[in-house]
Every structure is written in C-alpha cells, then in structure tokens.
Short mmCIF file of C-alpha atoms and ligand atoms in Angstrom, two decimals:
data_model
loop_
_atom_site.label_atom_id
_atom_site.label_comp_id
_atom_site.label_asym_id
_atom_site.label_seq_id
_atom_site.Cartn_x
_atom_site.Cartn_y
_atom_site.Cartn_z
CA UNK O 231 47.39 191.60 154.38
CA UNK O 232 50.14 188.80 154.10
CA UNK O 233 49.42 186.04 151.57
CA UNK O 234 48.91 185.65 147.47
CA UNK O 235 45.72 187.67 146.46
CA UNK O 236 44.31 186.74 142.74
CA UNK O 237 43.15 189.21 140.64
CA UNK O 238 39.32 190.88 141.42
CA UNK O 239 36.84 189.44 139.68
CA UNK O 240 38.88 185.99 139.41
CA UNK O 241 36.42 183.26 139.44
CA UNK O 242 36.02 180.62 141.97
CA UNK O 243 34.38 177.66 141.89
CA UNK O 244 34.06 173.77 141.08
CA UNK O 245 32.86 171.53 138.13
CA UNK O 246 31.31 168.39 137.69
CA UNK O 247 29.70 166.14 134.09
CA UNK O 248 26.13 164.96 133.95
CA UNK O 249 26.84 160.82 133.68
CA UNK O 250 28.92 161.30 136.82
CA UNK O 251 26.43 163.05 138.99
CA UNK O 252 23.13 162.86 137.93
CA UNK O 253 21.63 159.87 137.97
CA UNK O 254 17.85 159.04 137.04
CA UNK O 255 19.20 157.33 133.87
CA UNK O 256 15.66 155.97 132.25
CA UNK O 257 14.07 159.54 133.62
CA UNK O 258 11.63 162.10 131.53
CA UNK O 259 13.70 160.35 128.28
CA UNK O 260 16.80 160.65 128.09
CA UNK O 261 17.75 156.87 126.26
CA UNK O 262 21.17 155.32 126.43
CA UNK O 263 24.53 157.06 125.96
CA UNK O 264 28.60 155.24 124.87
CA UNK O 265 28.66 155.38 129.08
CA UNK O 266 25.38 153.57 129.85
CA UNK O 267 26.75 150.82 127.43
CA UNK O 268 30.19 150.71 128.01
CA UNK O 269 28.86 150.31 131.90
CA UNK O 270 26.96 147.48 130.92
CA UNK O 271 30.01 145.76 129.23
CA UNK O 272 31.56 142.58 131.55
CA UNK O 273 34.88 144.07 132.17
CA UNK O 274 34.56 147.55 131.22
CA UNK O 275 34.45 149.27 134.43
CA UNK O 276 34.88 148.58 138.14
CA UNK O 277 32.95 146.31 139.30
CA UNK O 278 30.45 147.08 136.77
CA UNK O 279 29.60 150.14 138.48
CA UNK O 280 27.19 152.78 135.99
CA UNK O 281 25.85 156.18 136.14
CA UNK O 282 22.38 154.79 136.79
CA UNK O 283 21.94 156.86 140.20
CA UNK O 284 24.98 158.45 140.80
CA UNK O 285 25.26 161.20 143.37
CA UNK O 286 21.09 161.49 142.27
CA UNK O 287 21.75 165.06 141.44
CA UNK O 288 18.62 165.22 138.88
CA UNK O 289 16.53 164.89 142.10
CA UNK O 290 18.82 166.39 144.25
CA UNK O 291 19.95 169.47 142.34
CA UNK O 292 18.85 172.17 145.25
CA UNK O 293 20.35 170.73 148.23
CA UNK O 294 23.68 170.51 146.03
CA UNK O 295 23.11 173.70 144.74
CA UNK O 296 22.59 175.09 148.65
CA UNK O 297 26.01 173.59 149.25
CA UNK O 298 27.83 175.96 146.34
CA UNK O 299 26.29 178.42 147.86
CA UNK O 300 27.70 177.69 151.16
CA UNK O 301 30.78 176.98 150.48
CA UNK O 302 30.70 180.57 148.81
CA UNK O 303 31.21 179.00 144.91
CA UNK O 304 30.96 181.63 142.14
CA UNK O 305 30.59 179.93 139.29
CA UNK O 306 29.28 176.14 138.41
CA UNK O 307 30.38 174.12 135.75
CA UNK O 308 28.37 171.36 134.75
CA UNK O 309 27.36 169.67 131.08
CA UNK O 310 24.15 168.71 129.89
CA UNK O 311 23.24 165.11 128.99
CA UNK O 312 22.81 165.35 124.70
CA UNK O 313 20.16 162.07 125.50
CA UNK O 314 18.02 164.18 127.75
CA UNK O 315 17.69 166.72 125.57
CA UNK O 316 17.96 165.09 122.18
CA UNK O 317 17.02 161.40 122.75
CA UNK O 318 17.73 159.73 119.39
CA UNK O 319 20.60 162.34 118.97
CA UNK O 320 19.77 164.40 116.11
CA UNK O 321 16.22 164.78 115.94
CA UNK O 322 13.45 166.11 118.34
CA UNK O 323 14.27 168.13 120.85
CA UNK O 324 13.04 166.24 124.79
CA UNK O 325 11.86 169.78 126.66
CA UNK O 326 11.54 167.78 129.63
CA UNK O 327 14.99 167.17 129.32
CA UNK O 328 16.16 170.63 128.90
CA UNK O 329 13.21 171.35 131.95
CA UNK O 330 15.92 170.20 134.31
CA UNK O 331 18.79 172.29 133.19
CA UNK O 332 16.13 175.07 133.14
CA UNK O 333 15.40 174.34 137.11
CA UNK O 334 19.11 174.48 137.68
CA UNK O 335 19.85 177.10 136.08
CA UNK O 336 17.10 179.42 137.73
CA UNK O 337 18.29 177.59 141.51
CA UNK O 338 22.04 178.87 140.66
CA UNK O 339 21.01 182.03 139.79
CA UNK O 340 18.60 182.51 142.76
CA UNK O 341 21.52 181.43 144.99
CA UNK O 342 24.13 183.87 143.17
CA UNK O 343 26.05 181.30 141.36
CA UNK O 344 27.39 181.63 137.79
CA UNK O 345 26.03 178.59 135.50
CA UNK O 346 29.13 177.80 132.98
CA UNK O 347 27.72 175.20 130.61
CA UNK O 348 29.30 172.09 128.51
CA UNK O 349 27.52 170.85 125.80
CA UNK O 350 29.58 167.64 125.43
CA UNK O 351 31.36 165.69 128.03
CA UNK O 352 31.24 162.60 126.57
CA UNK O 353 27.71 161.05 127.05
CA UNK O 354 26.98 160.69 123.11
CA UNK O 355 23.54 159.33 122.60
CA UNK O 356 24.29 155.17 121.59
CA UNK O 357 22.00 156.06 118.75
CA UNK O 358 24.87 158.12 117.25
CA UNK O 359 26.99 155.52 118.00
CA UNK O 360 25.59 153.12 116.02
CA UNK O 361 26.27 155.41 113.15
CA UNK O 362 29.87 155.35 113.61
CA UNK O 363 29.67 158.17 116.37
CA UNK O 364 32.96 160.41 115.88
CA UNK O 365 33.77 158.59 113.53
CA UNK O 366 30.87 160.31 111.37
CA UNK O 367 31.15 163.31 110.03
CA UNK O 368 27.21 163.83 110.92
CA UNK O 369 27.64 163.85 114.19
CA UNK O 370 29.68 166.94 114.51
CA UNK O 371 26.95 168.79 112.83
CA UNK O 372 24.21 166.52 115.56
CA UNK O 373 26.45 168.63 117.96
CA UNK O 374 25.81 171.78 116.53
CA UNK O 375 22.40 170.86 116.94
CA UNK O 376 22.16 170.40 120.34
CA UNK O 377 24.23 173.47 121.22
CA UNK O 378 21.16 175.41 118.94
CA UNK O 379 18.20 174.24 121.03
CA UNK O 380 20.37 174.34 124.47
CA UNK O 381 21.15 178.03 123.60
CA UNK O 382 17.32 178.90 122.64
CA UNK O 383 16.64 177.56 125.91
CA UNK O 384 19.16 178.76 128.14
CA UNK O 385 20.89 181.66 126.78
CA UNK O 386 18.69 184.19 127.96
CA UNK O 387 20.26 183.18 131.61
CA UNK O 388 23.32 181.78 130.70
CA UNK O 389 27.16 183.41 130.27
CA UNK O 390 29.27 181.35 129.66
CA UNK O 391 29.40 178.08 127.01
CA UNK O 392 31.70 175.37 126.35
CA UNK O 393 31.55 173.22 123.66
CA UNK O 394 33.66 170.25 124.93
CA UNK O 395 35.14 169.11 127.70
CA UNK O 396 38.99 167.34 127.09
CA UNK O 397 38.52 165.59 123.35
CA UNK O 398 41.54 163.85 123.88
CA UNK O 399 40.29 161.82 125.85
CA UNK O 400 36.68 161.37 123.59
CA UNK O 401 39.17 160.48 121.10
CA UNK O 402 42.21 158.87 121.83
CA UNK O 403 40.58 156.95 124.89
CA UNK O 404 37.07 156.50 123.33
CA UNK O 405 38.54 155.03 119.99
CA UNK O 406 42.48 155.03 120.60
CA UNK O 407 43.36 152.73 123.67
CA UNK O 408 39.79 151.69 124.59
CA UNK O 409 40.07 152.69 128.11
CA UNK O 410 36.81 154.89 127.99
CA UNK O 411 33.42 154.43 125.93
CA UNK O 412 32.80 153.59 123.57
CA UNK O 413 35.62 151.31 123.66
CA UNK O 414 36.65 150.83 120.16
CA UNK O 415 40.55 150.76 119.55
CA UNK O 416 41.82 151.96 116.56
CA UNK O 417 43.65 154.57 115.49
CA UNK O 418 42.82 155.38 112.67
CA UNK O 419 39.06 155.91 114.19
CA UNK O 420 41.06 157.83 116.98
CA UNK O 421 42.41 160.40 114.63
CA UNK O 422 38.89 160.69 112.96
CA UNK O 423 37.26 161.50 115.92
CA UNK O 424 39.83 163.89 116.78
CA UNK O 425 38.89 165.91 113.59
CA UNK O 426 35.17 165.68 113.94
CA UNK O 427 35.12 166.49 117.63
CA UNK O 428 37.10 169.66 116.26
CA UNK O 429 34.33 170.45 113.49
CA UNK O 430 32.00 169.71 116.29
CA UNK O 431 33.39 172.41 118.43
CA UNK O 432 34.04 174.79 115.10
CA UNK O 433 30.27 174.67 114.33
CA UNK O 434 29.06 174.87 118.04
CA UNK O 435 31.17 177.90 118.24
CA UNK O 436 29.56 178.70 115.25
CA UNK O 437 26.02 178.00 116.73
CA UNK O 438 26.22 179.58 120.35
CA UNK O 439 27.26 182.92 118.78
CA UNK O 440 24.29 182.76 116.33
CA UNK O 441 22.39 182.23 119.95
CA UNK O 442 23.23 185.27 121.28
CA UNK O 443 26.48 183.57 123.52
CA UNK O 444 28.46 186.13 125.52
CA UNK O 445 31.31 184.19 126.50
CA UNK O 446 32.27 180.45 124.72
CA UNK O 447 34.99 178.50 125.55
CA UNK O 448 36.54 175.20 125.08
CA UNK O 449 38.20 173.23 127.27
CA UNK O 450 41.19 170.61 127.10
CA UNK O 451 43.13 168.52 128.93
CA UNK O 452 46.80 169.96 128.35
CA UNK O 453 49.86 168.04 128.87
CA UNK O 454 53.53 169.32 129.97
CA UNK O 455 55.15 166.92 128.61
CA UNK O 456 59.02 167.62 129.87
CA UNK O 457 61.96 165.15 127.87
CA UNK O 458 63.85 162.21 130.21
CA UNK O 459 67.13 163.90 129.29
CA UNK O 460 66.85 167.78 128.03
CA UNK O 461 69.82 167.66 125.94
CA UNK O 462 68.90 164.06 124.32
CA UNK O 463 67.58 165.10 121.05
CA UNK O 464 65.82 161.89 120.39
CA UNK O 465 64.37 162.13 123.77
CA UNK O 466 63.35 165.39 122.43
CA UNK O 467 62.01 164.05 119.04
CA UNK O 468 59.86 162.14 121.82
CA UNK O 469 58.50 164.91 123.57
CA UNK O 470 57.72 166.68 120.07
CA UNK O 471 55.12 163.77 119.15
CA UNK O 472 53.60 163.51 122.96
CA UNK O 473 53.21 167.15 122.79
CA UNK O 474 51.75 167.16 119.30
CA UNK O 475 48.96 164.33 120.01
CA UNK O 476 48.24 165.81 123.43
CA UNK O 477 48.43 169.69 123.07
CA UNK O 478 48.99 171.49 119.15
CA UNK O 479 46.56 168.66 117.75
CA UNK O 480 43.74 170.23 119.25
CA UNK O 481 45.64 174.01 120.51
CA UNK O 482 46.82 174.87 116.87
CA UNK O 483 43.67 174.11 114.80
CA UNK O 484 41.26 176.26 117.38
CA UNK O 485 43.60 178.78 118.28
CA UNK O 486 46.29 179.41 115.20
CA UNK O 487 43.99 178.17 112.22
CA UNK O 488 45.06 174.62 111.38
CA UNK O 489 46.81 171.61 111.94
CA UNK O 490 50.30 171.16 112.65
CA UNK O 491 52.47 169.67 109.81
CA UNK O 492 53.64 167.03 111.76
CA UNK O 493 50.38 166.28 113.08
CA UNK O 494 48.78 166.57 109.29
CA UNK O 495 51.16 163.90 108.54
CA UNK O 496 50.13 161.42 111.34
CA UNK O 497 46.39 161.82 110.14
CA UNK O 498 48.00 161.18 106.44
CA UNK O 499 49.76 158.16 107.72
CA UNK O 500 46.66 156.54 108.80
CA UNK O 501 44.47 157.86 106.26
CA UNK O 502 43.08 159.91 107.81
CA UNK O 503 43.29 163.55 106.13
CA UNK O 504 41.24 162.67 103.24
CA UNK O 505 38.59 163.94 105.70
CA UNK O 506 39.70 167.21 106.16
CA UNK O 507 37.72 168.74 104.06
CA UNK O 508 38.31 171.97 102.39
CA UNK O 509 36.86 174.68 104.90
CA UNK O 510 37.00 172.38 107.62
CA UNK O 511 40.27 174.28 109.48
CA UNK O 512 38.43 178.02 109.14
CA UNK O 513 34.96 176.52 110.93
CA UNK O 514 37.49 175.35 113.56
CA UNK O 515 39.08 178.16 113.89
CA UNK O 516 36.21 180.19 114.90
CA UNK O 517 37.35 182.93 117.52
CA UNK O 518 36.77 181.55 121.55
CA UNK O 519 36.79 183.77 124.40
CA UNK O 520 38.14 181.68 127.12
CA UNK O 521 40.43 178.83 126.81
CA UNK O 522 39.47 175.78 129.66
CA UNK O 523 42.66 174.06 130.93
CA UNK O 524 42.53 171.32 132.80
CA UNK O 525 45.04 169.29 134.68
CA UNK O 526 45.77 167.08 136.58
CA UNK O 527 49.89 165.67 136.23
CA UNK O 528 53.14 166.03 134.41
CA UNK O 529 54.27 163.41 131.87
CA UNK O 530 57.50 162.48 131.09
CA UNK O 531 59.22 161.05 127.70
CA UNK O 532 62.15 158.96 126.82
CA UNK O 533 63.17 157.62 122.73
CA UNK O 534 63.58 154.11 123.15
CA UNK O 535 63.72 151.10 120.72
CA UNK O 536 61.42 148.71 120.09
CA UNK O 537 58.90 150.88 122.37
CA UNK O 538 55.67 152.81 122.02
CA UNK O 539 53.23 154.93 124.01
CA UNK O 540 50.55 152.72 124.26
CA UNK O 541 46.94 152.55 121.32
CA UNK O 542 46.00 156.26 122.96
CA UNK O 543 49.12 157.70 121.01
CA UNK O 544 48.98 156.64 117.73
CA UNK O 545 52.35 156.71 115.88
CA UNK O 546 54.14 156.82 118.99
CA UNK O 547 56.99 154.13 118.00
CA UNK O 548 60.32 154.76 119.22
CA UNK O 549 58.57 156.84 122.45
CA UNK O 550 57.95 155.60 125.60
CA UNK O 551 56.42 157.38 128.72
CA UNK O 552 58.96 157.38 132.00
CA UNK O 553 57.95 156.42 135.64
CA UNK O 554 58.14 159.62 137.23
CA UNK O 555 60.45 159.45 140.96
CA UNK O 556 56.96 161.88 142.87
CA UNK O 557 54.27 161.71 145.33
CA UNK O 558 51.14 159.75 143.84
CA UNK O 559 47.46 160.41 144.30
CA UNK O 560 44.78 157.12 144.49
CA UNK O 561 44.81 157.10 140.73
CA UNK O 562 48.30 156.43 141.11
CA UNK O 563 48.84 160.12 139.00
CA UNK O 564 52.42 161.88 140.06
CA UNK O 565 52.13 165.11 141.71
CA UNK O 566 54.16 167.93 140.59
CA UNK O 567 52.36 171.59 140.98
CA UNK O 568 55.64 173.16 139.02
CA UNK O 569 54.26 171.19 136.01
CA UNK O 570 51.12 173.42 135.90
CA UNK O 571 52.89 176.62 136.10
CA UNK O 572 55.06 175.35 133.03
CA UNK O 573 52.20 174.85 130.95
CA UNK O 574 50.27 177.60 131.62
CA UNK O 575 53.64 180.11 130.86
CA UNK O 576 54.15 177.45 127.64
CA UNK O 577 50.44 178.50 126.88
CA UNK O 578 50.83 182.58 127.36
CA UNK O 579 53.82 182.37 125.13
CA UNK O 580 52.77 180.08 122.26
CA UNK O 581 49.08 181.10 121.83
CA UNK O 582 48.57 184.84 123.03
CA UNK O 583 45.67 186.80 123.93
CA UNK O 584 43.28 183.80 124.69
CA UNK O 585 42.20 184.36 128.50
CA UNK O 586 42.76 181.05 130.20
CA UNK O 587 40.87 179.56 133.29
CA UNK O 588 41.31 175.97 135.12
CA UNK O 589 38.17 174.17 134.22
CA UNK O 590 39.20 170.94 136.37
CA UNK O 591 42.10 170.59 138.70
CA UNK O 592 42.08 167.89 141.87
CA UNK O 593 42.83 165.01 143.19
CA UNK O 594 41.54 161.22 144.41
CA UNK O 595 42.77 160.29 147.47
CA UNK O 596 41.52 157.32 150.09
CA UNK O 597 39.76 159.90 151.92
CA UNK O 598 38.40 158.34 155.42
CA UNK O 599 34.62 159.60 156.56
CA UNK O 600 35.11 159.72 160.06
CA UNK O 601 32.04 160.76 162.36
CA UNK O 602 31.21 164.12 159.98
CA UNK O 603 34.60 164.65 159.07
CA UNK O 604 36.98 163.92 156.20
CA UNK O 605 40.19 165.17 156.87
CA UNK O 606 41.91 164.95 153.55
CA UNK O 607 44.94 166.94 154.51
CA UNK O 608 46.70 165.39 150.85
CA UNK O 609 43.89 167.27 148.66
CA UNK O 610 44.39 170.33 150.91
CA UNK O 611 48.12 170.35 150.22
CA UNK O 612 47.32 169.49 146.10
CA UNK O 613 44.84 172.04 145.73
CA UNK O 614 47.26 174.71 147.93
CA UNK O 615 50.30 174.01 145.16
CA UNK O 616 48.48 174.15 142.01
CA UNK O 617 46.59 177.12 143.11
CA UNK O 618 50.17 179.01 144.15
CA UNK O 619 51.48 177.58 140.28
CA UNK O 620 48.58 179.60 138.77
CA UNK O 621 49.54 182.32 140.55
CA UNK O 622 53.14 182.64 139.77
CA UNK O 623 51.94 182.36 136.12
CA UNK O 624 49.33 184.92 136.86
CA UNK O 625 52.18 187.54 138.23
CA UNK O 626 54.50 186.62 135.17
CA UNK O 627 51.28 187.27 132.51
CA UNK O 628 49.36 184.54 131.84
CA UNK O 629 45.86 185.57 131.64
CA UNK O 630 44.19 183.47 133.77
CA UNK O 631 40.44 184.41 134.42
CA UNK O 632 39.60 181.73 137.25
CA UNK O 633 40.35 178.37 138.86
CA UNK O 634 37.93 175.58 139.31
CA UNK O 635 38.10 172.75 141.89
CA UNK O 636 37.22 168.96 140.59
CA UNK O 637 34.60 167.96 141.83
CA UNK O 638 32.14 169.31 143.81
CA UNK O 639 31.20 166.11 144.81
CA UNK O 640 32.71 162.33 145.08
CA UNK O 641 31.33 160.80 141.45
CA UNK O 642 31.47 158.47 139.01
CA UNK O 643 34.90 158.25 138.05
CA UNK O 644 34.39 156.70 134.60
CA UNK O 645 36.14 153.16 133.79
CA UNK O 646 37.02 153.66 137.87
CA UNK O 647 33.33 153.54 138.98
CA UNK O 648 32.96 154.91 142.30
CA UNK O 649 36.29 153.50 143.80
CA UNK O 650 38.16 156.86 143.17
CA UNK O 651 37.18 160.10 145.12
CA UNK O 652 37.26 163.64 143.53
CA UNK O 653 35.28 165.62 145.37
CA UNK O 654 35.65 168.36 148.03
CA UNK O 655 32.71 166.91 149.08
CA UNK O 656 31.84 163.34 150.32
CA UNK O 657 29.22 161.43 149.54
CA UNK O 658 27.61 158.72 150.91
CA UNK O 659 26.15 156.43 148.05
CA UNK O 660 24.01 154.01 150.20
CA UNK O 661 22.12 157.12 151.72
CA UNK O 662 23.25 159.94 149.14
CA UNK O 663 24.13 162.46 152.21
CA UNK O 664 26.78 164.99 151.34
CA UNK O 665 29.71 165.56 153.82
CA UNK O 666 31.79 168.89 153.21
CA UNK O 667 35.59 167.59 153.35
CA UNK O 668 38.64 169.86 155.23
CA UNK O 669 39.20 170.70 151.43
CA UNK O 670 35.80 171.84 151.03
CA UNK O 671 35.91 174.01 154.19
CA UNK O 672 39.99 175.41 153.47
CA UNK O 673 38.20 175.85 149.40
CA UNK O 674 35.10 178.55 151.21
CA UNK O 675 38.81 180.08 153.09
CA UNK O 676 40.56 180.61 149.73
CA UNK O 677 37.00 182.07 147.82
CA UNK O 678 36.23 184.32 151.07
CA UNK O 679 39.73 185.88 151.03
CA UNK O 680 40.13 185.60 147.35
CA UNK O 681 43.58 183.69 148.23
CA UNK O 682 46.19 181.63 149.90
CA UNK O 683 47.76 182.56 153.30
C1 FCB A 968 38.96 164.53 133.67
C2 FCB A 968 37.49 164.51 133.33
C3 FCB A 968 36.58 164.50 134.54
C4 FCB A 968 37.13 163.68 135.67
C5 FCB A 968 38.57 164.02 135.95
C6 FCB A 968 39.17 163.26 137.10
O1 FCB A 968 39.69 163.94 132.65
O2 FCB A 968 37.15 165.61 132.54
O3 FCB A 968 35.31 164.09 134.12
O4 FCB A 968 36.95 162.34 135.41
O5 FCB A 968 39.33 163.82 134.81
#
C-alpha cells in the first residue's frame, strides 16, 4: 500500500469544551461560570453571543455521539463543566451534574469510543471568581477537588485524564490582555494565575492518581516561535522571551521540575514569586503520562524599539510579533504545517520520554452549507499538512501517541461567538441539525486506513 501509515494503535479522533457545546446553561444546577459573565458583558464578545444553548449537546449528546461513531472516531475529548458538578465551586458536589457526564460516558463506551476527559477548560465557577479566581491560591486546591469527585465518579470507566486544557490562554488572556474571561488585565494577576493554574494541575495530578487514573495528561498550547532574522541576536533575545512566556513557563515546571531562571525573574519583576511557595515546584512536577499539544500557527519575532508584544506577554518590551507573508484561515491565523513539525522535533529533543499526542489541531474557514454539503476543500488541505508534519516527526522519533481534529462540531468560538467555524461538522444553530463536512468524510478516510494517501 502507497501512502504514510501511522503507527498501530495511534489514536484518532476529535475534541471539543463543555461552554462551547453544551448548552442548557441554568440546567440540573450548574450556576454561572467567567464565560456566562464575560458573555453577558456589552462588548465582550460578538455580538453578545453566549454559551446559553450552544450546539445543545447536554440534550443532544447521543445523536452526536452516533456521529463519532460514524465517522469511525476512537477517542473523544471533551471537559466537564466545574459549575455542573460543583456549583458554588468548592463545596457540594451537584450528582446531577456529574449524571450527564455519567450518560456520556456509558453512550461512548457502548458505541466503542474512548472518553479522554478535561477537568478544566476554562469555565471557572463566577463564585471562585469573586474570590480572586487564579489569582487565589484556593482555587488551585478547589481544582483538586473537582478532579477527586469527577474521578470517584468516572474512573471506573474512564482512561485517560487531563487536568487543563492550554493555561496560557486561562492566564495570559483571562488576566493578561483581557481578550478572554474573565477579562481582567494585569500582569501581574497574569503571572499569578500562571502559577496557580500550575499548582492546580500539580495537585490534580496528584488527585487522579490517588483515584485510581491510568493515563493523565496535560495539555498546552505550544508555540514555535522562529526569530525575523536567525542570525540577529536581539531578534533572538526576542524569540528567547516569546518562547519562555509561551512554552518553558509552563513545559519546564511540569516536565523538568521548575521554573526557568529567566522566567523566575519575570514573576520577580512583577512580584510575583513571593508566591511560589516552598514545595510548590515538586507538586508541579508530578510525573504525566501523555503530554497534549495543541496548535494551531507559527509566530514570528523581531527586537524593536519602543515596541512590545501586547498585555498577553508581560515584559515583552523591546519585542514585537512580525506579520507573517502565508495563507490565512477566517481567524485571520497564518498557515504553515512545517511549523508543527518544528515544534514537535523541538519537543522530542528538549523534554524526552513524555509521549506526545495533538489534543486540538484545525481550522475556521467561511465554510458554505450548500444543499447537504460543505465542501471545505481549505480544512481538507490544513488538516492533510499538519497530519503529514506529525508524521515526519513521528519517523524522525517523536513519540507521538495520536492526533485529534478540532472540533467535532461548529461551536462557540469564545470572544468570536459563533461567527468562526471549527468543526468537521456543520451545524445549523436555528434548527441544531448536524451536517458532516468533506473534512468530516476525508477525516472517517484517514481513521479507516489509519493514514494519508
Ligand atoms: C483553542 C481552544 C479551543 C478552541 C480552539 C480554536 O485555543 O482550546 O477551545 O477555541 O482554540
């Protein structure tokens, strides 16, 4: 047979977040999370669009389940909703909350597919942000929490665990630039969150394994960040600090033990390492299994004077990020495939013996519904190259376990609302019906043969 084969037993399949699919917002008590207020907020979002239905997933779990299952999905990656489960965040735990994940877990399992769990992507109960959120040391401990009763719930079914999904962005987004909930913007709170999202993953590490968890993982959003001019060395200085905030803030900690000195300095600079407290750096380096990577485009650095990065980069003075000369997606993101191999060969070489697998990779585009037919030819090709960059990393040893597709379905895109389209499949949000997209159907092709042609 012609074509690039992955490895057997590589897993296939797609992901998605509670807040973007699931709707039923006020349902069986879940309260308020950062997203249902940060919705709410004049300005905050597209056209004030919220999570309030959704793709109605809570009610619609088995037909999109059925889907998976035809479009031959091995594994599922979804998160739970902490405010279903624990509605004022750190106290009671909801069991009619955790009865839906309970449902969807037995459905996946009935129809063959492999449940891969979050615990936290990004819903935090308002409650907990009240109390400063990740700002508060508490709340990485709330986290533990949750990942305690999720586990005595759903361990005796589920595999695989991840703590959180991409705390870059719950940090330098959240508190940094703004740009997601809960919308504060300051650095120093940027940085703090960064360290108690770590603690929070440290002691949910900590938690699952007391559970009984086979497998637990965390996933990031990892950057290749690649200089303006390779033999600048200030342009190099730049990519040093983009690479630090991005990748070895959150890479070194979890998988070498601690911070990075330069990155120990930033959270000096704003205060910030008074608390990191002694201890902290062993709880987050409690052993993983599986490291989550997920991508989506290369970035590109210049020194410059009088310039900065933008509030999601603290202490980024003197850096600035270059326009990038390469095909764009609908979120305006450059596409570059070769980017994705880097990092991943970056990753085999730097931090060894951590299986990897692509938690997220896709692609909006202004996909046209046409009859029962969305040919999105552009997703086809973007999914095509980053799947052939994983496997040139894969034949040059980088231990990747598995690749999977974002989303499963079109979704709330965050601050974006539903103006920007993910999934492989379409949906309809005046009469919630599902169309498989060409991607979906090429997707089942790749999964059946277990490759490209
Ligand atoms: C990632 C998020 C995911 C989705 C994609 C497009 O940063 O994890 O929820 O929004 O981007």
């Amino acid at each position: 047979m012609s074509g690039l084969r992955f490895p057997e037993g590589f897993r296939w399949g797609a992901a998605t977040a509670s807040y973007q699919i699931e709707g039923a917002a006020a349902e069986d008590g879940r309260t308020p999370s950062i997203w249902d207020t940060y919705a709410r907020t004049p300005g905050r979002v597209f056209h004030g669009h919220s999570g309030d239905v959704a793709c109605d997933h809570y009610h619609r779990y088995r037909e999109d389940v059925a889907l998976m299952k035809q479009l031959g999905l091995g594994t599922y990656r979804f998160s739970v909703a902490w405010p279903r489960i624990k509605p004022d965040g750190s106290g009671p735990v909801n069991s009619r909350g955790l009865d839906f994940y309970d449902r969807l877990v037995d459905e996946l399992l009935d129809k063959g597919i492999d449940p891969m769990v979050t615990l936290y992507h990004w819903d935090l109960p308002q409650v907990l942000e009240d109390r400063g959120g990740w700002t508060n040391r508490d709340t990485a401990h709330y986290l533990a929490d949750l990942a305690t009763a999720t586990i005595a719930r759903l361990g005796d079914r589920v595999r695989t665990w991840t703590t959180l999904n991409e705390p870059w962005c719950s940090a330098f987004l959240g508190y940094g630039s703004g740009d997601h909930a809960p919308g504060r913007q300051d650095p120093a709170a940027a940085l703090s969150a960064v360290h108690h999202l770590l603690l929070g993953h440290g002691l949910s590490v900590q938690a699952l394994r007391a559970g009984g968890a086979r497998e637990v993982s965390l996933t990031l959003n990892l950057a290749c960040v690649r200089p303006d001019d390779p033999d600048d060395p200030h342009d190099l200085a730049a990519v040093r600090h983009i690479d630090g905030l991005h990748n070895r803030i959150f890479l070194d900690p979890t998988l070498r033990g601690g911070y990075p000195q330069d990155m120990r300095a930033l959270f000096a600079r704003f205060g910030v390492d008074r608390q990191i407290l002694a201890g902290d750096e062993d709880v987050i380096a409690s052993p993983i299994d599986l490291l989550g990577v997920n991508f989506y485009q290369p970035s590109r650095v210049r020194a410059g004077v009088g310039v900065d990065c933008g509030p999601a980069n603290p202490g980024s003075e003197g850096c600035e990020y270059v326009q990038q000369d390469l095909p764009v997606t609908a979120m305006g993101w450059p596409v570059d495939a070769t980017a994705l191999y880097e990092l991943l060969m970056r990753l085999a070489t730097d931090y060894p013996g951590t299986p990897m697998m692509i938690t997220e990779n896709g692609a909006a585009y202004h996909d046209v519904l046409d009859g029962d037919r969305v040919a999105d030819t552009d997703r086809i090709g973007f999914l095509d190259g980053h799947l052939r960059a994983v496997h040139a990393a894969l034949s040059e040893g980088a231990d990747m376990r598995g690749y999977l597709a974002w989303s499963l379905l079109d979704n709330y895109e965050w601050a974006y609302g539903y103006d920007k389209r993910f999934g492989i499949v379409h949906v309809d949000y005046d009469t919630q019906r599902r169309t498989p997209k060409d991607s979906a159907r090429w997707f089942a092709g790749v999964i059946g043969r277990n490759g490209l042609v």
